[in-house]
Amino acid sequence: MCLAIPFKLLSIEGNRGWVEIGATKREVNLILLPDAKVGDYVLVHAGFAISKVEEKEAEELLQILSTIS
Amino acid sequence: MKYVFEFRNQNLTRAIARKISQVAEKIGREVRLMEVCGTHAMAILKFGIKELLPPNVKLVSGPGCPVCVTPDEYIDLACTYARDGFLVATFGDMMRVPGSNTSLIREKSKGRKIKVVYSPMDALELARSLPMERVVFLGIGFETTAPGVAASISAAEEMGIKNFMVLCGHKLIPPAMRVLVEDPRVRIDGFLCPGHVSAIIGSRPYEFLVKNYGIPCVVAGFEPVDILQSINLLLSQISSKKIKVENEYTRVVTPDGNLKAKQLMEKVFNISDSQWRGIGVIKDSGLIISDKYSLWDIQARFPVKVSSSPEDRGCRCGEVLQGLIEPEDCALFGDPCNPYNPFGPCMVSTEGACNIHYRFGHKEDKIEAGN
């Protein structure tokens, strides 16, 4: 029920955004994420973008984890 | 898929699993970690996480499936509105949840107007495009889903759409976690905190679990690497006795969460006590629509009384969703209760513990049970 998938934001028009899912595009509502920008990866849940996925944080975590032997 | 496959890397999962075994051995006693969220429970069984853990680390499912904790009365209300001619719009997993003596799918088979939607905005669009219909959206879900429903109510107000209403059944996770740690029967040594609820509320709201109860908390993502690393962090806290709220899901969760989402929820909803199936009423654990938006609250506009008397058919979902028993401990599990003939909500919902255990199978138990 809390499933949310990261998709790339392709275009924005007011509160409406379009994300790329494989070969198709889907509309999402951006009202919960007013400062989303084209090119951002956003988590989509029940038609709403609820959070941005931070590239830097993802890279940092993977970097730390790679040191675990 | 970016941010998904990197966190399914098998070398990383093996390395973290080895570290978990080392720390678990140092602890040397049974450790019960609860994953509160149903989406975590699904990922744990789907990716075979339990098979990677040492025997003294137990993962227990919590009440984190909003469908499972929805009381019979809510289903009975929704079916009553359907019988009264409302067009009921709902998320798909609510369709088969048993009420006292009916379900939405049974009402739909009798010709009631019941439609599965993907988003509350789809329900609002239904109301806009069918002005003669009275549309009611079943507002179920935790803090991940509630902001979107608040946004659709707020949009209905701005657009002047009055034939759209919500039957509000939203619930809040932290109060339920408090009740679990206060129940001596539920022995929890650490919480895997729900990642997407936390994307909205942030990691701060779990601080009380550390301060008042000394329970380690780690906000976890949903991929195997995230879950294993979160277990690793929990075990390290237990072994070092340095108890805190840690955030593993840093790429999504911040201490304060999504401010815009929280503002919208505060604008449209008030906090109230709420009935949780199998647990009972939990103080300040639910949301109701505020007076300012009562025009979009179906219970304010069209109050209806239902007398819910769930017959006790031996279903022990109430104990399963508190982590008191495993689904396999319930006498109905598998036969007669299974996803095709569900007795209780935990078997109906695809994120219910019984459904997940039935579908993904719990290999450990099967090996021990010798079949």
Coordinates of C-alpha atoms in Angstrom, one line a residue:
Chain A
M1 CA 0.0 0.0 0.0
C2 CA 2.9 2.3 0.5
L3 CA 4.5 1.2 -2.7
A4 CA 6.2 4.1 -4.5
I5 CA 8.4 3.8 -7.5
P6 CA 11.2 6.2 -8.6
F7 CA 10.6 7.6 -12.1
K8 CA 12.3 10.3 -14.2
L9 CA 10.4 13.5 -14.6
L10 CA 10.3 14.3 -18.3
S11 CA 8.2 17.5 -18.5
I12 CA 6.2 19.8 -16.2
E13 CA 3.1 22.0 -16.8
G14 CA 1.9 23.7 -13.6
N15 CA 1.0 20.9 -11.2
R16 CA 1.0 18.3 -13.9
G17 CA 4.2 16.3 -14.6
W18 CA 4.9 13.4 -17.0
V19 CA 7.3 10.6 -16.0
E20 CA 8.9 8.0 -18.0
I21 CA 8.0 4.4 -17.4
G22 CA 10.0 2.2 -19.7
A23 CA 8.8 3.1 -23.2
T24 CA 5.6 4.9 -22.0
K25 CA 4.8 8.2 -20.2
R26 CA 2.4 8.7 -17.4
E27 CA 0.9 11.8 -15.8
V28 CA 1.6 12.5 -12.2
N29 CA 0.4 15.3 -9.8
L30 CA 3.2 17.5 -8.5
I31 CA 1.2 19.5 -5.9
L32 CA 3.1 17.7 -3.1
L33 CA 6.5 18.5 -4.7
P34 CA 6.4 22.1 -5.8
D35 CA 10.1 22.4 -6.5
A36 CA 10.4 19.3 -8.6
K37 CA 12.5 20.0 -11.8
V38 CA 12.6 18.2 -15.2
G39 CA 15.3 15.4 -15.0
D40 CA 14.6 14.8 -11.3
Y41 CA 13.8 11.3 -10.2
V42 CA 10.6 11.4 -8.1
L43 CA 8.8 8.7 -6.1
V44 CA 5.3 8.2 -7.4
H45 CA 2.5 6.9 -5.1
A46 CA -1.2 6.7 -6.1
G47 CA -0.7 9.3 -8.8
F48 CA 1.3 11.8 -6.7
A49 CA 5.0 12.6 -6.7
I50 CA 5.6 12.4 -3.0
S51 CA 9.4 12.8 -2.8
K52 CA 12.5 13.5 -4.8
V53 CA 15.3 10.8 -4.9
E54 CA 18.6 12.5 -4.1
E55 CA 21.4 11.2 -6.4
K56 CA 24.2 12.3 -4.0
E57 CA 22.7 10.4 -1.0
A58 CA 22.2 7.3 -3.1
E59 CA 25.8 7.4 -4.4
E60 CA 27.2 8.0 -0.8
L61 CA 25.3 5.1 0.6
L62 CA 26.4 2.7 -2.1
Q63 CA 30.0 3.9 -1.6
I64 CA 29.9 3.3 2.2
L65 CA 28.3 -0.2 1.7
S66 CA 30.9 -1.2 -0.8
T67 CA 33.5 -0.9 1.9
I68 CA 31.7 -3.7 4.0
S69 CA 33.8 -6.8 3.4
Chain B
M1 CA 15.4 1.0 -13.3
K2 CA 17.5 3.7 -11.7
Y3 CA 17.7 3.7 -7.9
V4 CA 16.2 0.1 -7.9
F5 CA 18.7 -2.3 -9.4
E6 CA 21.8 -0.8 -7.7
F7 CA 20.1 -1.6 -4.4
R8 CA 19.6 -5.3 -5.4
N9 CA 23.3 -5.9 -5.9
Q10 CA 24.1 -9.5 -4.7
N11 CA 27.6 -8.8 -3.7
L12 CA 26.4 -6.0 -1.4
T13 CA 23.6 -8.2 0.0
R14 CA 26.0 -11.0 0.7
A15 CA 28.6 -8.8 2.4
I16 CA 26.0 -7.1 4.6
A17 CA 24.5 -10.5 5.5
R18 CA 27.9 -11.7 6.6
K19 CA 28.3 -8.6 8.8
I20 CA 24.8 -9.2 10.2
S21 CA 25.8 -12.7 11.2
Q22 CA 28.9 -11.4 13.0
V23 CA 27.0 -8.8 15.0
A24 CA 24.1 -11.3 15.7
E25 CA 26.6 -13.8 17.1
K26 CA 28.1 -11.1 19.4
I27 CA 24.6 -10.3 20.7
G28 CA 24.1 -14.0 21.3
R29 CA 20.3 -13.9 22.2
E30 CA 17.1 -13.8 20.2
V31 CA 16.4 -10.4 18.6
R32 CA 12.9 -9.6 17.4
L33 CA 12.8 -6.8 14.8
M34 CA 9.4 -5.5 13.6
E35 CA 8.9 -4.2 10.1
V36 CA 5.9 -2.0 10.6
C37 CA 5.1 -1.5 6.9
G38 CA 3.3 -4.1 4.7
T39 CA 5.4 -3.1 1.7
H40 CA 8.5 -4.0 3.8
A41 CA 6.9 -7.4 4.7
M42 CA 6.3 -8.0 1.0
A43 CA 9.9 -7.1 0.0
I44 CA 11.3 -9.2 2.9
L45 CA 9.6 -12.4 1.7
K46 CA 9.8 -11.7 -2.0
F47 CA 13.6 -11.2 -1.8
G48 CA 14.1 -14.1 0.6
I49 CA 15.6 -11.9 3.2
K50 CA 14.7 -14.2 6.1
E51 CA 16.8 -17.0 4.6
L52 CA 19.9 -14.7 4.8
L53 CA 19.5 -14.0 8.5
P54 CA 21.0 -16.0 11.4
P55 CA 18.6 -18.0 13.5
N56 CA 18.6 -15.6 16.4
V57 CA 17.4 -12.7 14.3
K58 CA 13.6 -12.8 13.9
L59 CA 11.6 -10.5 11.6
V60 CA 8.0 -9.9 12.8
S61 CA 5.2 -8.1 10.7
G62 CA 3.4 -5.2 12.2
P63 CA 0.1 -3.4 11.5
G64 CA 1.4 -1.7 8.4
C65 CA -1.1 -2.8 5.9
P66 CA -3.9 -0.1 5.9
V67 CA -6.4 -2.6 4.3
C68 CA -5.8 -5.1 7.1
V69 CA -6.4 -2.7 9.9
T70 CA -9.5 -1.3 8.4
P71 CA -12.4 -2.3 10.7
D72 CA -15.5 -4.1 9.4
E73 CA -17.6 -1.1 10.1
Y74 CA -15.8 0.9 7.4
I75 CA -16.5 -1.8 4.8
D76 CA -20.1 -2.0 5.9
L77 CA -20.4 1.8 5.6
A78 CA -18.9 1.8 2.1
C79 CA -21.3 -1.0 1.0
T80 CA -24.2 0.9 2.5
Y81 CA -23.4 4.0 0.4
A82 CA -23.0 1.7 -2.6
R83 CA -26.5 0.3 -2.0
D84 CA -27.8 3.9 -1.6
G85 CA -26.7 4.7 -5.2
F86 CA -23.5 6.4 -4.6
L87 CA -20.7 5.7 -7.1
V88 CA -18.0 4.2 -4.8
A89 CA -14.4 4.8 -6.1
T90 CA -11.7 2.8 -4.3
F91 CA -8.2 1.4 -4.4
G92 CA -8.3 -2.1 -5.8
D93 CA -7.1 -4.0 -2.7
M94 CA -10.3 -2.9 -0.7
M95 CA -12.6 -4.8 -3.0
R96 CA -12.4 -8.2 -1.4
V97 CA -12.0 -7.2 2.2
P98 CA -14.8 -8.9 4.2
G99 CA -17.2 -6.7 6.1
S100 CA -19.8 -8.0 8.6
N101 CA -21.7 -9.9 5.9
T102 CA -20.7 -8.4 2.6
S103 CA -17.9 -6.9 0.6
L104 CA -17.5 -4.4 -2.2
I105 CA -16.9 -7.0 -4.8
R106 CA -20.1 -8.8 -3.7
E107 CA -22.0 -5.5 -3.9
K108 CA -20.5 -4.9 -7.4
S109 CA -21.7 -8.3 -8.5
K110 CA -25.2 -7.1 -7.6
G111 CA -24.9 -4.2 -9.9
R112 CA -23.8 -1.4 -7.5
K113 CA -21.7 1.4 -9.0
I114 CA -18.2 0.5 -7.6
K115 CA -15.1 1.5 -9.5
V116 CA -11.4 0.8 -8.9
V117 CA -9.2 3.8 -9.3
Y118 CA -5.4 4.3 -9.1
S119 CA -5.5 7.8 -7.6
P120 CA -7.9 10.0 -5.6
M121 CA -7.5 12.5 -8.4
D122 CA -9.1 9.9 -10.8
A123 CA -12.1 9.8 -8.4
L124 CA -12.3 13.6 -8.5
E125 CA -12.2 13.4 -12.3
L126 CA -15.1 10.9 -12.2
A127 CA -17.1 13.4 -10.2
R128 CA -16.2 16.3 -12.5
S129 CA -17.1 14.3 -15.7
L130 CA -20.3 12.7 -14.2
P131 CA -22.1 15.7 -12.5
M132 CA -25.3 13.6 -11.9
E133 CA -23.3 11.0 -9.9
R134 CA -22.5 11.3 -6.2
V135 CA -19.0 10.0 -6.0
V136 CA -17.4 8.8 -2.7
F137 CA -13.7 7.9 -2.6
L138 CA -12.6 5.4 0.1
G139 CA -9.8 7.3 1.8
I140 CA -7.7 4.4 3.2
G141 CA -4.0 4.5 3.8
F142 CA -1.3 5.9 6.1
E143 CA 0.7 9.2 5.9
T144 CA 2.0 8.1 2.5
T145 CA -1.5 8.2 0.9
A146 CA -3.4 10.8 3.1
P147 CA -1.7 13.9 1.5
G148 CA -2.9 13.0 -1.9
V149 CA -6.5 12.6 -0.6
A150 CA -6.1 16.0 1.1
A151 CA -5.0 17.5 -2.2
S152 CA -8.0 16.0 -4.0
I153 CA -10.4 17.5 -1.4
S154 CA -8.7 20.8 -1.6
A155 CA -8.8 20.7 -5.4
A156 CA -12.6 19.8 -5.3
E157 CA -13.1 23.0 -3.2
E158 CA -11.1 25.2 -5.6
M159 CA -12.9 23.7 -8.6
G160 CA -16.3 23.9 -6.9
I161 CA -17.0 20.2 -7.4
K162 CA -19.6 19.3 -4.8
N163 CA -20.5 15.7 -6.0
F164 CA -17.1 14.4 -4.8
M165 CA -16.8 13.1 -1.2
V166 CA -14.4 11.0 0.9
L167 CA -15.2 8.3 3.4
C168 CA -12.1 9.1 5.6
G169 CA -10.4 6.1 7.1
H170 CA -6.8 7.3 7.1
K171 CA -4.6 6.2 10.0
L172 CA -1.2 7.3 11.5
I173 CA 1.7 5.0 12.1
P174 CA 3.6 6.4 15.2
P175 CA 0.6 6.1 17.6
A176 CA 0.2 2.4 16.6
M177 CA 3.9 1.8 17.2
R178 CA 3.5 3.3 20.7
V179 CA 0.7 0.9 21.5
L180 CA 2.8 -2.1 20.3
V181 CA 5.8 -1.2 22.5
E182 CA 3.4 -0.7 25.5
D183 CA 1.9 -4.2 25.0
P184 CA 4.1 -6.6 27.1
R185 CA 3.0 -9.5 24.8
V186 CA 4.6 -7.9 21.8
R187 CA 8.3 -8.2 22.4
I188 CA 10.1 -5.8 20.0
D189 CA 13.9 -5.2 20.1
G190 CA 13.9 -2.8 17.2
F191 CA 11.8 -1.2 14.5
L192 CA 12.3 -1.1 10.8
C193 CA 10.5 2.2 10.2
P194 CA 8.3 2.6 7.1
G195 CA 10.3 4.3 4.4
H196 CA 7.5 6.0 2.4
V197 CA 5.5 7.1 5.4
S198 CA 8.7 8.7 6.5
A199 CA 9.2 10.4 3.1
I200 CA 6.1 12.4 4.3
I201 CA 6.5 12.7 8.1
G202 CA 10.3 12.6 8.2
S203 CA 12.4 10.6 10.7
R204 CA 11.9 12.9 13.7
P205 CA 8.5 11.5 14.8
Y206 CA 10.1 8.2 15.9
E207 CA 12.3 9.9 18.5
F208 CA 9.8 9.2 21.3
L209 CA 10.3 5.5 20.8
V210 CA 14.0 5.9 21.6
K211 CA 13.6 8.5 24.4
N212 CA 10.6 6.9 26.2
Y213 CA 11.0 3.2 25.5
G214 CA 14.7 2.8 24.5
I215 CA 13.7 1.0 21.2
P216 CA 16.2 1.3 18.3
C217 CA 14.7 2.7 15.1
V218 CA 16.0 2.6 11.6
V219 CA 14.1 4.2 8.7
A220 CA 14.5 1.7 5.8
G221 CA 14.2 1.7 2.1
F222 CA 12.5 -1.2 0.2
E223 CA 15.2 -2.9 -1.8
P224 CA 17.2 -5.9 -0.4
V225 CA 20.3 -3.8 0.2
D226 CA 18.3 -1.2 2.1
I227 CA 16.5 -3.8 4.3
L228 CA 19.6 -5.8 5.1
Q229 CA 21.6 -2.6 5.9
S230 CA 18.8 -1.4 8.1
I231 CA 18.8 -4.8 10.0
N232 CA 22.6 -4.4 10.2
L233 CA 22.3 -0.9 11.8
L234 CA 19.6 -2.1 14.2
L235 CA 21.8 -5.0 15.4
S236 CA 24.8 -2.7 15.7
Q237 CA 22.7 -0.4 17.9
I238 CA 21.6 -3.3 20.1
S239 CA 25.1 -4.7 20.5
S240 CA 26.7 -1.2 21.2
K241 CA 23.7 -0.2 23.3
K242 CA 23.7 3.2 21.6
I243 CA 20.0 3.5 20.9
K244 CA 18.9 6.2 18.4
V245 CA 16.8 6.9 15.3
E246 CA 18.9 6.2 12.2
N247 CA 18.0 6.9 8.6
E248 CA 19.2 4.3 6.1
Y249 CA 16.9 5.6 3.3
T250 CA 18.8 8.9 3.0
R251 CA 18.1 9.2 -0.7
V252 CA 14.5 9.9 0.1
V253 CA 13.9 10.6 3.8
T254 CA 14.9 13.7 5.7
P255 CA 14.4 14.6 9.4
D256 CA 11.3 16.8 8.6
G257 CA 9.9 15.0 5.6
N258 CA 7.7 16.7 3.0
L259 CA 6.5 20.0 4.4
K260 CA 4.0 20.7 1.6
A261 CA 2.4 17.3 2.1
K262 CA 2.2 17.9 5.9
Q263 CA 0.6 21.4 5.4
L264 CA -2.0 20.0 3.1
M265 CA -2.9 17.2 5.6
E266 CA -3.1 19.8 8.5
K267 CA -5.3 22.0 6.3
V268 CA -7.9 19.3 5.4
F269 CA -7.8 16.8 8.3
N270 CA -8.0 16.8 12.1
I271 CA -6.4 14.1 14.2
S272 CA -8.9 11.8 16.1
D273 CA -9.0 8.5 17.9
S274 CA -9.4 5.6 15.5
Q275 CA -10.5 1.9 15.5
W276 CA -7.8 -0.5 14.3
R277 CA -9.0 -4.0 13.3
G278 CA -7.6 -6.6 15.8
I279 CA -6.1 -3.9 18.1
G280 CA -9.0 -1.7 19.0
V281 CA -9.3 2.1 19.4
I282 CA -5.9 3.9 19.5
K283 CA -5.8 7.5 20.8
D284 CA -5.0 10.2 18.2
S285 CA -4.2 7.5 15.5
G286 CA -6.6 8.5 12.8
L287 CA -7.6 11.4 10.6
I288 CA -11.1 13.0 10.1
I289 CA -12.1 15.7 7.7
S290 CA -12.1 19.1 9.3
D291 CA -15.3 21.2 9.6
K292 CA -14.1 23.6 7.0
Y293 CA -14.3 20.7 4.4
S294 CA -17.4 19.0 5.8
L295 CA -19.0 19.5 2.4
W296 CA -16.6 16.8 1.1
D297 CA -17.0 14.5 4.1
I298 CA -19.7 12.0 3.3
Q299 CA -20.3 11.1 6.9
A300 CA -21.0 14.7 7.7
R301 CA -23.2 15.2 4.6
F302 CA -25.0 11.9 4.5
P303 CA -24.7 10.3 7.9
V304 CA -25.4 6.6 7.9
K305 CA -25.6 4.1 10.8
V306 CA -24.4 0.5 10.4
S307 CA -24.5 -2.2 13.0
S308 CA -21.3 -4.2 12.5
S309 CA -21.3 -7.6 14.1
P310 CA -18.4 -9.5 12.7
E311 CA -19.0 -13.2 13.2
D312 CA -16.0 -14.8 14.7
R313 CA -14.9 -17.4 12.1
G314 CA -11.7 -18.3 13.8
C315 CA -9.7 -15.7 12.0
R316 CA -6.7 -14.5 14.0
C317 CA -5.6 -11.6 11.8
G318 CA -5.8 -9.3 14.8
E319 CA -2.9 -11.3 16.4
V320 CA -1.0 -11.6 13.1
L321 CA -0.8 -7.9 12.5
Q322 CA 0.5 -7.3 16.0
G323 CA 3.3 -9.8 15.5
L324 CA 1.9 -12.0 18.3
I325 CA 1.7 -15.0 16.0
E326 CA 3.0 -16.0 12.6
P327 CA 0.3 -16.6 9.9
E328 CA 1.2 -20.3 9.9
D329 CA 0.1 -20.5 13.6
C330 CA -3.5 -19.7 12.6
A331 CA -5.6 -22.9 12.2
L332 CA -7.3 -21.5 9.1
F333 CA -4.0 -20.6 7.3
G334 CA -3.8 -22.2 3.8
D335 CA -6.9 -24.3 4.2
P336 CA -9.6 -23.0 4.2
C337 CA -8.2 -19.5 4.3
N338 CA -6.1 -18.6 1.2
P339 CA -6.1 -15.7 -1.3
Y340 CA -8.9 -17.3 -3.3
N341 CA -11.1 -17.9 -0.3
P342 CA -9.9 -15.3 2.3
F343 CA -11.4 -15.3 5.8
G344 CA -9.6 -12.2 7.1
P345 CA -8.1 -9.0 5.7
C346 CA -4.5 -10.2 6.1
M347 CA -5.2 -12.9 3.5
V348 CA -7.1 -10.5 1.2
S349 CA -4.6 -7.7 1.0
T350 CA -1.6 -8.3 -1.2
E351 CA 0.4 -6.7 1.6
G352 CA -1.2 -8.7 4.4
A353 CA 1.1 -10.9 6.3
C354 CA -1.0 -14.0 5.6
N355 CA -1.2 -13.3 1.9
I356 CA 2.5 -12.7 1.6
H357 CA 3.3 -15.9 3.6
Y358 CA 1.0 -17.9 1.5
R359 CA 2.3 -16.6 -1.8
F360 CA 6.0 -16.4 -1.2
G361 CA 6.0 -19.3 1.2
H362 CA 8.1 -19.4 4.3
K363 CA 10.8 -21.9 3.2
E364 CA 12.2 -22.2 6.8
D365 CA 9.0 -23.4 8.2
K366 CA 8.4 -25.8 5.3
I367 CA 11.9 -27.3 5.9
E368 CA 11.3 -27.6 9.6
A369 CA 7.8 -29.0 9.0
G370 CA 9.4 -31.6 6.9
N371 CA 7.3 -31.0 3.8

